[in-house]
Coordinates of N, CA and C and ligand atoms in Angstrom, one line a residue:
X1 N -82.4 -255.8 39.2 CA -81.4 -255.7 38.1 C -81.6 -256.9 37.1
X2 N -81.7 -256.5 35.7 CA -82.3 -257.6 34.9 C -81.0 -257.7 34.1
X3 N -80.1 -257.2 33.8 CA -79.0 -257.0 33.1 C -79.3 -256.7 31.5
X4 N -78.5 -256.9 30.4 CA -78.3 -256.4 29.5 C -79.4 -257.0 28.3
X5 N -79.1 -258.6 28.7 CA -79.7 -259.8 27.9 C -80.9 -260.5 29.1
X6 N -81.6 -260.1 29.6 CA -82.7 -260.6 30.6 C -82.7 -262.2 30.1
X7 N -83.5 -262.1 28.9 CA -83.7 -263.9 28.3 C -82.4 -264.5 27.8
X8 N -81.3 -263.8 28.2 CA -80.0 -264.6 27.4 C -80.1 -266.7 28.2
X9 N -79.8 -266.5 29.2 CA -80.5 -267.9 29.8 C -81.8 -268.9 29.0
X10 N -82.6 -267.9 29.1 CA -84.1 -269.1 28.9 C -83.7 -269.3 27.2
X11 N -83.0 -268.7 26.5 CA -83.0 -269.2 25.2 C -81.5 -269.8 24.5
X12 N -80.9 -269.7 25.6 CA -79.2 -270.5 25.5 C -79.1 -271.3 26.8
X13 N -79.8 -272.5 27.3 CA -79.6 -273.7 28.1 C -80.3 -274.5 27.6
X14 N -79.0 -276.0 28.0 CA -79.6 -277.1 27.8 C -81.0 -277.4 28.8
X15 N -81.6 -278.3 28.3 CA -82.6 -278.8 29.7 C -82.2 -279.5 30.9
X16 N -82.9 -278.9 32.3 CA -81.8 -279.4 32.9 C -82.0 -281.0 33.3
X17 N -82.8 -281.7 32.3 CA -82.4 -283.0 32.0 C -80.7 -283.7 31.9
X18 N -80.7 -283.0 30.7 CA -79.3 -282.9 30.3 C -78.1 -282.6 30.7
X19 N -78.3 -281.2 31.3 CA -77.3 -281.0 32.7 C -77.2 -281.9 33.6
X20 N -78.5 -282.4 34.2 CA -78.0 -283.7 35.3 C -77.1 -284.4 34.3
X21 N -77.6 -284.8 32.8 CA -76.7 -286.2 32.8 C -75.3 -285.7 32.2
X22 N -74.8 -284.6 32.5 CA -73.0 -284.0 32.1 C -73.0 -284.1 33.7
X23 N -73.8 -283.4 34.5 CA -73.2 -283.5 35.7 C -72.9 -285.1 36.3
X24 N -74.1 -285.9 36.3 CA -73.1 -287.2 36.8 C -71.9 -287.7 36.1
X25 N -71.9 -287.7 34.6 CA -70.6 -287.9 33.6 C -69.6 -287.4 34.3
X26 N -69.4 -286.0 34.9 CA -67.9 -285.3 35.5 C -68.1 -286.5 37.0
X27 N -69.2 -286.7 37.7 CA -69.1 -287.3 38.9 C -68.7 -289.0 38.6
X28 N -69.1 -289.5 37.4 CA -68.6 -291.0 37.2 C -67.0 -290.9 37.1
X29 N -66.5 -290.0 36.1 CA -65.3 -289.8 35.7 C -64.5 -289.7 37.0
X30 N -64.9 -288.8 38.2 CA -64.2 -288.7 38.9 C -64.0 -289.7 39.9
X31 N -65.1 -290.8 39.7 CA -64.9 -291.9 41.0 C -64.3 -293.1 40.0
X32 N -65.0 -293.0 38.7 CA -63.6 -293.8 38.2 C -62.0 -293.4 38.2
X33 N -61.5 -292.5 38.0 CA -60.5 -291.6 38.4 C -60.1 -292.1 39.6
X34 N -60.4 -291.9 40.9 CA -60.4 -292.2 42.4 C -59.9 -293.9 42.5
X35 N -60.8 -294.5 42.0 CA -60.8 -295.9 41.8 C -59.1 -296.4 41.8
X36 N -59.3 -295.8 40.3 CA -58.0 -296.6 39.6 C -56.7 -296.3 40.7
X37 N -56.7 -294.8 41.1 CA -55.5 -294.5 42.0 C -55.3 -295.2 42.7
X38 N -56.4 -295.4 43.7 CA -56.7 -295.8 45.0 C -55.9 -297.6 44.7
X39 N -56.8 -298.0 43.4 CA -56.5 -299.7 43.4 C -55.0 -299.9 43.3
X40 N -54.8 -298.8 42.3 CA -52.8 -298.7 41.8 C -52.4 -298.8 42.7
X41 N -52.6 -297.5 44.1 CA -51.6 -298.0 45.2 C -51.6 -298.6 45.9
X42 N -52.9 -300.1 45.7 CA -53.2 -301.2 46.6 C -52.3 -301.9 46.0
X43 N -51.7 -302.1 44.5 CA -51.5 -303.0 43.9 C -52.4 -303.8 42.9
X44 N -53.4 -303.2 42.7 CA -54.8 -303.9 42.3 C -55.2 -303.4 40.8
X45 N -55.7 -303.6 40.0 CA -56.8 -302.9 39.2 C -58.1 -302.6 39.8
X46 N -59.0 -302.0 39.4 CA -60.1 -301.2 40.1 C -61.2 -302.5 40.2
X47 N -60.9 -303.6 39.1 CA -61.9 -304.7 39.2 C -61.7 -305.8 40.2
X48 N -60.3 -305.9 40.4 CA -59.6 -306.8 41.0 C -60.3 -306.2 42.4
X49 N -60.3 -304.5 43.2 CA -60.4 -304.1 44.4 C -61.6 -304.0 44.4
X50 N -62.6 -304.1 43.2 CA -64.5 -304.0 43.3 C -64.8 -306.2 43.7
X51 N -63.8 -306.8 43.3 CA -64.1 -308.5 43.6 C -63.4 -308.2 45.0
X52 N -62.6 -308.0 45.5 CA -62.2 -308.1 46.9 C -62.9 -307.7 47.8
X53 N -63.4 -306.5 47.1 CA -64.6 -305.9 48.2 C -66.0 -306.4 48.3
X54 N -66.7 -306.8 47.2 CA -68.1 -307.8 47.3 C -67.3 -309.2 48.0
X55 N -66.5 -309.7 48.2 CA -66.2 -310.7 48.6 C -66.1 -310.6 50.3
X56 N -65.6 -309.4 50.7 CA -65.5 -309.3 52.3 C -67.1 -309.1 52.7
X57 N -67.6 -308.0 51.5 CA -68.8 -307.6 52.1 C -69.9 -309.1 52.0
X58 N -69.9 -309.9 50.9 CA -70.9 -310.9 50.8 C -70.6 -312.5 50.5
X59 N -69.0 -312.4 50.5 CA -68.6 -313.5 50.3 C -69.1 -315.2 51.3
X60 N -68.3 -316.3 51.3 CA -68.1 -316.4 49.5 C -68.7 -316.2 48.4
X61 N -68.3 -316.1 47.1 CA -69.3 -316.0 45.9 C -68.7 -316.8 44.6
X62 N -69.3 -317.1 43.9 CA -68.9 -318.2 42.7 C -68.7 -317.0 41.4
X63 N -68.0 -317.3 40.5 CA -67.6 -316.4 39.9 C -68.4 -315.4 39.0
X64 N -69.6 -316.2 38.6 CA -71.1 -316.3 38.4 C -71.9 -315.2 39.3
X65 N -72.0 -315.3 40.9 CA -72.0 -314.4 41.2 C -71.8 -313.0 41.5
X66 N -70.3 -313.0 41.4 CA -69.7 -311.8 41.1 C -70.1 -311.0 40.0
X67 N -70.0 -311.9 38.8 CA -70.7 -311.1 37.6 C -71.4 -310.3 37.4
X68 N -72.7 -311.3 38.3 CA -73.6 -310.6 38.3 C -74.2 -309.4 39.2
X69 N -73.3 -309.6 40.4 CA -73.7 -308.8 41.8 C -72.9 -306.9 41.0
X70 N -71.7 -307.4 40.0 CA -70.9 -306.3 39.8 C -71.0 -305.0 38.3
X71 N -71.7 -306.5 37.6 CA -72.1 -306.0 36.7 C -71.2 -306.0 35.3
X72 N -70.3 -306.9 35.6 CA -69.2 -307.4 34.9 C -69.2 -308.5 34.1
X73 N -68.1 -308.7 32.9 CA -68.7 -310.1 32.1 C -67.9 -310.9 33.2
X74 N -68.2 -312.1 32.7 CA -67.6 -313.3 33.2 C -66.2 -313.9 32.8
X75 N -65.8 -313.7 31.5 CA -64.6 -313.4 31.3 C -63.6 -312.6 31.7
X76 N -64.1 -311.2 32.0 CA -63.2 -310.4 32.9 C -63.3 -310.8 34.4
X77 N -64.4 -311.5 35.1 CA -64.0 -311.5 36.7 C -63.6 -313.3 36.6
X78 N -63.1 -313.8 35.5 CA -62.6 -315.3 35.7 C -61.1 -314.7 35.7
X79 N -61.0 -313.8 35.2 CA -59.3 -312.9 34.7 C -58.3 -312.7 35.8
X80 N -59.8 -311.5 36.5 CA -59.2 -311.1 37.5 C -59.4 -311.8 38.7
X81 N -60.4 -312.8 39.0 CA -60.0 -313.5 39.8 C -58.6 -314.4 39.5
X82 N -58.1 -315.1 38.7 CA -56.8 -315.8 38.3 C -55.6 -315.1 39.2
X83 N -56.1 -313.7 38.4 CA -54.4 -312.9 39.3 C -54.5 -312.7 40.7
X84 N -55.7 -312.5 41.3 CA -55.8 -312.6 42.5 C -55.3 -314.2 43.2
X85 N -55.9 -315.0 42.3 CA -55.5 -316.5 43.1 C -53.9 -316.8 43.4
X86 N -53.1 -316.2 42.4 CA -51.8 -316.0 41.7 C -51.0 -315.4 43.6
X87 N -51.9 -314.2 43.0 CA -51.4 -313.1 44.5 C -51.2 -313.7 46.0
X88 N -52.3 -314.9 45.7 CA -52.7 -315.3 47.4 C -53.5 -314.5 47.9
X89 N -54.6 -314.0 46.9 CA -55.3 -312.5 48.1 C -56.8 -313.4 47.9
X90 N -57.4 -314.5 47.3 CA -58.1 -315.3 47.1 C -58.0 -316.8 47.0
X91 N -58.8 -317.6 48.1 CA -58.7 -319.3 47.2 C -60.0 -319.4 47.2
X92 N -59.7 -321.0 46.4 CA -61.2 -321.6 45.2 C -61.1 -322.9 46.6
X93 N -62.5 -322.9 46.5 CA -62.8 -323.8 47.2 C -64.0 -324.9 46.3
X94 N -64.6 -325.9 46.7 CA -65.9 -326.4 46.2 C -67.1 -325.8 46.7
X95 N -68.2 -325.7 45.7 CA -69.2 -325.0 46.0 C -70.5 -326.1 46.5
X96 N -70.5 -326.2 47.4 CA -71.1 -327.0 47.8 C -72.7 -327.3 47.6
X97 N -73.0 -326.1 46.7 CA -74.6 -326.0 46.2 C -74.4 -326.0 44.7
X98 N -73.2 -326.2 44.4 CA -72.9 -326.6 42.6 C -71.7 -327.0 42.5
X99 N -71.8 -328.3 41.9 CA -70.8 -329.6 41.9 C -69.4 -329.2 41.4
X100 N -70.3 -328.2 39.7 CA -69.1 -328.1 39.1 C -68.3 -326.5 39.6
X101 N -69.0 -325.6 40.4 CA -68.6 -324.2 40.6 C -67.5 -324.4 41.6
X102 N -67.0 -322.9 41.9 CA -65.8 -322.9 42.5 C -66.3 -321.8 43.9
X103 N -66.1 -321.9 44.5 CA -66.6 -320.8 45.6 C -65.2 -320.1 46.0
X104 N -65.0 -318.5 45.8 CA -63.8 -317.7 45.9 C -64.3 -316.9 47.5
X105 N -63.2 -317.1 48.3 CA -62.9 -316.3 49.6 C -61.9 -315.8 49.4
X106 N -61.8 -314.6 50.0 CA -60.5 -313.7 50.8 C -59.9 -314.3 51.5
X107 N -58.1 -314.3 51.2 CA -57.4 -314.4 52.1 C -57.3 -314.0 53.4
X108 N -56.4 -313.8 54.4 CA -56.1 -312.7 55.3 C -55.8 -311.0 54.7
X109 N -54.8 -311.5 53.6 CA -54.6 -310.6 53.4 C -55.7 -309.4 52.6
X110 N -56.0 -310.7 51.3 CA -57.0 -310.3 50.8 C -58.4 -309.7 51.3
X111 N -58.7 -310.2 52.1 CA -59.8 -309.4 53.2 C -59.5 -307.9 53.8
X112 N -58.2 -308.0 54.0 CA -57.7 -306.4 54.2 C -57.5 -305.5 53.3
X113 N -57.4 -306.0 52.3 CA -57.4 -304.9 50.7 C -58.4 -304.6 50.8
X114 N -59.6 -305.9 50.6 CA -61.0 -306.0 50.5 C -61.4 -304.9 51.2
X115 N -61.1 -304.7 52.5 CA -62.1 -304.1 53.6 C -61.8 -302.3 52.8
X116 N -60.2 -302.2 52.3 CA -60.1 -301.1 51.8 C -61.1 -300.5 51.0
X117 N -60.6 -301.9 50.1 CA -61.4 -300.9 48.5 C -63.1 -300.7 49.2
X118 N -63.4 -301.4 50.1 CA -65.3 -300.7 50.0 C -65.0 -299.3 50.9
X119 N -64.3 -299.0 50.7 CA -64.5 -297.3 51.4 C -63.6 -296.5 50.4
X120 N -63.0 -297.2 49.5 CA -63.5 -296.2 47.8 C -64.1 -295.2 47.9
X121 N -65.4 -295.3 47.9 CA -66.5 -294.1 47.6 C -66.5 -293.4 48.7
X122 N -65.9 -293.1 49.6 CA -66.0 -292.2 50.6 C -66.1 -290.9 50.5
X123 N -65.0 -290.9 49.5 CA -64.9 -289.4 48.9 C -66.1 -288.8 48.6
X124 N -67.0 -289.4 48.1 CA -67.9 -289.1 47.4 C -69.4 -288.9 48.5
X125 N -69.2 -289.8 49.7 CA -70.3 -289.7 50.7 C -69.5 -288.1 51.3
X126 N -68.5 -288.1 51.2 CA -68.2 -286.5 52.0 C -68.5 -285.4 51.3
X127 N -68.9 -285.7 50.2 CA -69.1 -284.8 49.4 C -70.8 -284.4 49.3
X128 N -71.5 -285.3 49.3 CA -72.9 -286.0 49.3 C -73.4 -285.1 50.6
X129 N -72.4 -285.8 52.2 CA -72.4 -284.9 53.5 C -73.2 -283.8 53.0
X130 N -72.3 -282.7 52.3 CA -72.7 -281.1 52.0 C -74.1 -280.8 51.8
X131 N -74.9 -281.8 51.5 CA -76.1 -281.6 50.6 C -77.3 -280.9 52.0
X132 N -77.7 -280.3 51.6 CA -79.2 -280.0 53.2 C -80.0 -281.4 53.1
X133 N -80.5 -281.6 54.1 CA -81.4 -282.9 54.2 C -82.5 -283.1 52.9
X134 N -83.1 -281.7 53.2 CA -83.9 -281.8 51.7 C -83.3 -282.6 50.4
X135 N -81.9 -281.7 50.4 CA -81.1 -282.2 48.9 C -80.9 -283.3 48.8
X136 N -80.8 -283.6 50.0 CA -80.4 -285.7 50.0 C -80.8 -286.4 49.6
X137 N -82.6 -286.3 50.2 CA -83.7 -286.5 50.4 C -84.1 -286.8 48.7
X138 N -84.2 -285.5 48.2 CA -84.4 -285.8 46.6 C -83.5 -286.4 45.8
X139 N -82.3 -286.0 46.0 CA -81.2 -286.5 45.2 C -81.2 -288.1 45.1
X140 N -81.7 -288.5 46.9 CA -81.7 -290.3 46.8 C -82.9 -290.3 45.9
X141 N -84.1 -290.3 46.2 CA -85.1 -290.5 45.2 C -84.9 -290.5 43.8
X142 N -84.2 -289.9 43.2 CA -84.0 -289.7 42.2 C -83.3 -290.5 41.5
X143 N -81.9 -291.1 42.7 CA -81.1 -291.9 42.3 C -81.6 -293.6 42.0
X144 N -83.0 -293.7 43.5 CA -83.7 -295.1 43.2 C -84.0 -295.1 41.9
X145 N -85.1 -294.1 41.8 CA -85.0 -293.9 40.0 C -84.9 -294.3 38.6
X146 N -83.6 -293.2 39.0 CA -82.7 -293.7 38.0 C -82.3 -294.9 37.6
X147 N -81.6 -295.5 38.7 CA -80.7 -297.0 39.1 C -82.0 -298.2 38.5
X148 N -83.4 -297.9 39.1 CA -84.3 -298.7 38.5 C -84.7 -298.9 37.1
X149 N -84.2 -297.5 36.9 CA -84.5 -297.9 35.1 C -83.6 -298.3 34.1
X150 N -82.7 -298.0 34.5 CA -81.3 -298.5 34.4 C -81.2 -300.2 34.2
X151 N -81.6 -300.2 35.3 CA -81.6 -301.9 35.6 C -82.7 -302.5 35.0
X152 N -83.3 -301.9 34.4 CA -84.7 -302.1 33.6 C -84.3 -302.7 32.3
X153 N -82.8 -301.8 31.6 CA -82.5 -301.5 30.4 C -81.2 -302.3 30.5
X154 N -81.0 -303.1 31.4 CA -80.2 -304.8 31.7 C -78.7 -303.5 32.0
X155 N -78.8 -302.1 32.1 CA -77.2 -301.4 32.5 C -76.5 -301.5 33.7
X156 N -77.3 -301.6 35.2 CA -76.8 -301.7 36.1 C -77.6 -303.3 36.5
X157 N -76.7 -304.0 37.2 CA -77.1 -305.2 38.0 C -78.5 -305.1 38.5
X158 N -79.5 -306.0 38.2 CA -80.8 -305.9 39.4 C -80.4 -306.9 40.8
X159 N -79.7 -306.4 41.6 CA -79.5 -307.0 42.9 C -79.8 -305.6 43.7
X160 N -79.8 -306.0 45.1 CA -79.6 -304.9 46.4 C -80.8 -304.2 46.6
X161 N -81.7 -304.0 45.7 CA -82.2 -302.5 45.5 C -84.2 -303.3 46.4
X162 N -84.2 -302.3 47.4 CA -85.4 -302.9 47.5 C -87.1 -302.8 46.6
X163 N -86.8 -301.9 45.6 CA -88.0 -301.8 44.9 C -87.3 -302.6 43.3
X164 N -86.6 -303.7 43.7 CA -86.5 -305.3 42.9 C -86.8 -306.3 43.9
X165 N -86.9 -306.5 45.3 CA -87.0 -307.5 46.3 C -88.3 -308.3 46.7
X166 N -88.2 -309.2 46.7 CA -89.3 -310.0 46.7 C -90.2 -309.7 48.1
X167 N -88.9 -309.2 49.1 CA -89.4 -309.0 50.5 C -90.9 -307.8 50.7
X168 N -90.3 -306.7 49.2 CA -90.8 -305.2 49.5 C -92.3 -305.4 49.1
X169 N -92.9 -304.6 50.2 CA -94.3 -304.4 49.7 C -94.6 -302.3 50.3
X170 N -94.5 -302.2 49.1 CA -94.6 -300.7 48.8 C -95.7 -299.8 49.7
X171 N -96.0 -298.7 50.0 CA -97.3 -297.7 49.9 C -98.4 -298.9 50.9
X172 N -97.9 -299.6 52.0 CA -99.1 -300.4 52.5 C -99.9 -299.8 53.7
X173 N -99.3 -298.3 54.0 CA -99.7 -297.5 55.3 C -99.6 -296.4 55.0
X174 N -100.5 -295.3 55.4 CA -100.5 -294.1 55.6 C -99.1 -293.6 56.3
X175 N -98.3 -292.1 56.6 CA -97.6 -291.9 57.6 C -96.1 -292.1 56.8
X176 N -95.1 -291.5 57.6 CA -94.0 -291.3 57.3 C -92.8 -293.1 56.4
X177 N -93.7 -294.0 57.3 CA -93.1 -295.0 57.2 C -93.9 -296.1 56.0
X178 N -94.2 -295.5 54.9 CA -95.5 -296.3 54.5 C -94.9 -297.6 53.7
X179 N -93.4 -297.7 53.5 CA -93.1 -299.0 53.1 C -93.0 -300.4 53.8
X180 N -92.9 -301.6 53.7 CA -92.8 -302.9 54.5 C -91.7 -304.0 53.9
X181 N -91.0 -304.0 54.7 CA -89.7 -305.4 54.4 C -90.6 -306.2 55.1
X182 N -90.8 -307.5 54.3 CA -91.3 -308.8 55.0 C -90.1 -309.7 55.1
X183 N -89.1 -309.2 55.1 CA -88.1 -310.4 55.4 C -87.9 -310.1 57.0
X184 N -87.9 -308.8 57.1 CA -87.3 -308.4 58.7 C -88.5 -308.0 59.4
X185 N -89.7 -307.9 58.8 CA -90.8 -307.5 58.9 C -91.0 -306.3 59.6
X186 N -90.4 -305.3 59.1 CA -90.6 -303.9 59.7 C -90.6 -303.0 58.7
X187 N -91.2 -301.5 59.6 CA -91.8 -300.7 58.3 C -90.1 -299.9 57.3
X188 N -90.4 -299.1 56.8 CA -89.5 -298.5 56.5 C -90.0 -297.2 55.2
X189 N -89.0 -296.1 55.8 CA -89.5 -294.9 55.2 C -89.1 -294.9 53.3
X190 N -89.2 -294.2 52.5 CA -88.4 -294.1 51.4 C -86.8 -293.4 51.1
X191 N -87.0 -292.6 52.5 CA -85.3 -292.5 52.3 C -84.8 -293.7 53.1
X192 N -85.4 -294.5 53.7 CA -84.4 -295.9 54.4 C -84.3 -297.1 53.6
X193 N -84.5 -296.6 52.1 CA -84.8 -297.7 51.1 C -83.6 -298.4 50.8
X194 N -83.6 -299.8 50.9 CA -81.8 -300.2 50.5 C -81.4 -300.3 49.1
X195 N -79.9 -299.9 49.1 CA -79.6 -300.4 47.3 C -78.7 -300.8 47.5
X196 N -78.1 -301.8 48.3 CA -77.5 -302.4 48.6 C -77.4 -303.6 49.9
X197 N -78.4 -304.3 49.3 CA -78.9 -305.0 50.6 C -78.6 -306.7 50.5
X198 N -77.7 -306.9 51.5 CA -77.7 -308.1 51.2 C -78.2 -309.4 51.7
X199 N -79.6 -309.2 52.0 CA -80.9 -309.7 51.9 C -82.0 -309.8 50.9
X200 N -81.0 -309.4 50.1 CA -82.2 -308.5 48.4 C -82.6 -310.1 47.8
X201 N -83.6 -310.9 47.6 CA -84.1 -311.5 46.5 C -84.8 -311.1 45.7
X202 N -84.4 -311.2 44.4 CA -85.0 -311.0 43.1 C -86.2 -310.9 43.2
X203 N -87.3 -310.0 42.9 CA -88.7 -310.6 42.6 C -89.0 -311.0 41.1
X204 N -90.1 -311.8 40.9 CA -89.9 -312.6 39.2 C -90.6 -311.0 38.5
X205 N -90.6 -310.5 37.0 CA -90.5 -309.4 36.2 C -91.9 -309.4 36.4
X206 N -92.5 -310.0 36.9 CA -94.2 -309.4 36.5 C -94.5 -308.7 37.7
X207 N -93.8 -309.6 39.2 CA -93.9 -308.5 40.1 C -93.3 -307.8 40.4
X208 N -92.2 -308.0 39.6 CA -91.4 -306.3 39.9 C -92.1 -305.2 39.1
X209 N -93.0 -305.3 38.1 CA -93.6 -304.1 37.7 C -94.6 -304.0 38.1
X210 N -95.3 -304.4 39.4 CA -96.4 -304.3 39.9 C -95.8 -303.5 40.9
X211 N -94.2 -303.8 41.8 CA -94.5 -303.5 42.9 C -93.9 -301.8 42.8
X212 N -93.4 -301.7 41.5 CA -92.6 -300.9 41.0 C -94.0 -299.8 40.4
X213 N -94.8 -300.0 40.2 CA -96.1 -298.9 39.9 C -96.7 -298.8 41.4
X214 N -96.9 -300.0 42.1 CA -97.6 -299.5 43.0 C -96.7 -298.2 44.3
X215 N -95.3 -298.6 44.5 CA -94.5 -297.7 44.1 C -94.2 -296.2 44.4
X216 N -94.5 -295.9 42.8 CA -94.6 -294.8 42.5 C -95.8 -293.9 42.5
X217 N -97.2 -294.8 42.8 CA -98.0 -293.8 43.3 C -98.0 -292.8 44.5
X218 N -96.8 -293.2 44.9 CA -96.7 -291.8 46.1 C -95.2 -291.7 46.1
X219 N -94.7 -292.7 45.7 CA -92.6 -292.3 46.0 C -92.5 -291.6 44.7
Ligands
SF4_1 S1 -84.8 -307.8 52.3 FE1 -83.5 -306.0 52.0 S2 -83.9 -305.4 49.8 FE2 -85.6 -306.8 50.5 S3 -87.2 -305.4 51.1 FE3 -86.0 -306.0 53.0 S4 -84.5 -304.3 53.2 FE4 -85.3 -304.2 51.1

């Protein structure tokens, strides 16, 4: 059955370049959406529950860090750290590896918000769940990706991701596992790739485009 208009499709769609990028647009909106609820009925703003949560997960961190770990200016996480300090859900301590910095921990309390807000995106791994292994499988690839070029173009933070890590050495073996962490010195496949690792050191830009071509000749 070819219907009425056979080529109505091939000559009225966008590319599905394009479609992916409306489709993630409805999926940002809706974890921004999620966020804000979620933070409101903590009591929080969504920035306030994204610093509570790098803080349980990697804390302590200087305000400087946060910034940069979150992707935020420094004026907004000096802001919202303030109201947190206000709250009691954070204190400033001295940073003992910089004279003049402040090093920010979680309360008691604050650590229990904290622990909240990083299961935020849950909704979104249950959703993710539905996908066949295949679809995962590409979808993460796609997402290293992305996120890398991204991060290329100063949009997302370069932290976490192991094809930025000084540790990663890419394509060094034939076989399922052909990547290498030298920090923990073990192999690792390209779907076990971290983007959020908090072991990740920066590699300097000349070798991140080395390690980042060598890479892509098979990922
Ligand atoms: S230290 Fe973490 S980010 Fe770096 S290569 Fe190992 S697993 Fe990846």
């Amino acid at each position: 059955m070819t219907g009425k208009l056979p080529a109505y499709f091939d000559e009225n769609s966008e590319p599905i370049s394009a479609r992916i990028a409306t489709g993630l647009h409805k999926i940002g909106l809706a974890m921004k959406q999620q966020s804000w609820q979620q933070a409101n009925g903590a009591g929080l703003s969504a920035t306030q529950g994204q610093i509570l949560a790098a803080l349980v997960a990697d804390g302590p961190l200087t305000g400087k860090e946060l910034s940069e770990r979150l992707g935020v200016t420094l004026p907004t996480i000096s802001d919202s750290v303030r109201v947190l300090v206000e709250k009691a859900l954070v204190t400033r301590s001295a940073d003992p590896r910089h004279p003049r910095a402040s090093l920010l921990t979680p309360t008691t309390e604050g650590a229990a918000l904290g622990a909240r807000a990083r299961s935020w995106p849950e909704f979104m791994a249950d959703a993710v769940a539905d996908l066949s292994p295949e679809e995962q499988r590409a979808f993460f690839a796609g997402i290293v990706k992305m996120i890398r070029m991204l991060q290329e173009q100063g949009l997302v933070p370069i932290t976490g991701m192991c094809v930025t890590c000084t540790h990663f050495r890419p394509n060094v073996r034939p076989g399922t596992s052909p990547h290498h962490c030298a920090f923990v010195d073990a192999p690792l496949s390209s779907e076990q790739l971290r983007i959020d690792c908090p072991e990740h050191e920066l590699a300097a830009e000349p070798a991140r485009r080395a390690v980042w071509e060598q890479f892509m000749r098979r990922g």
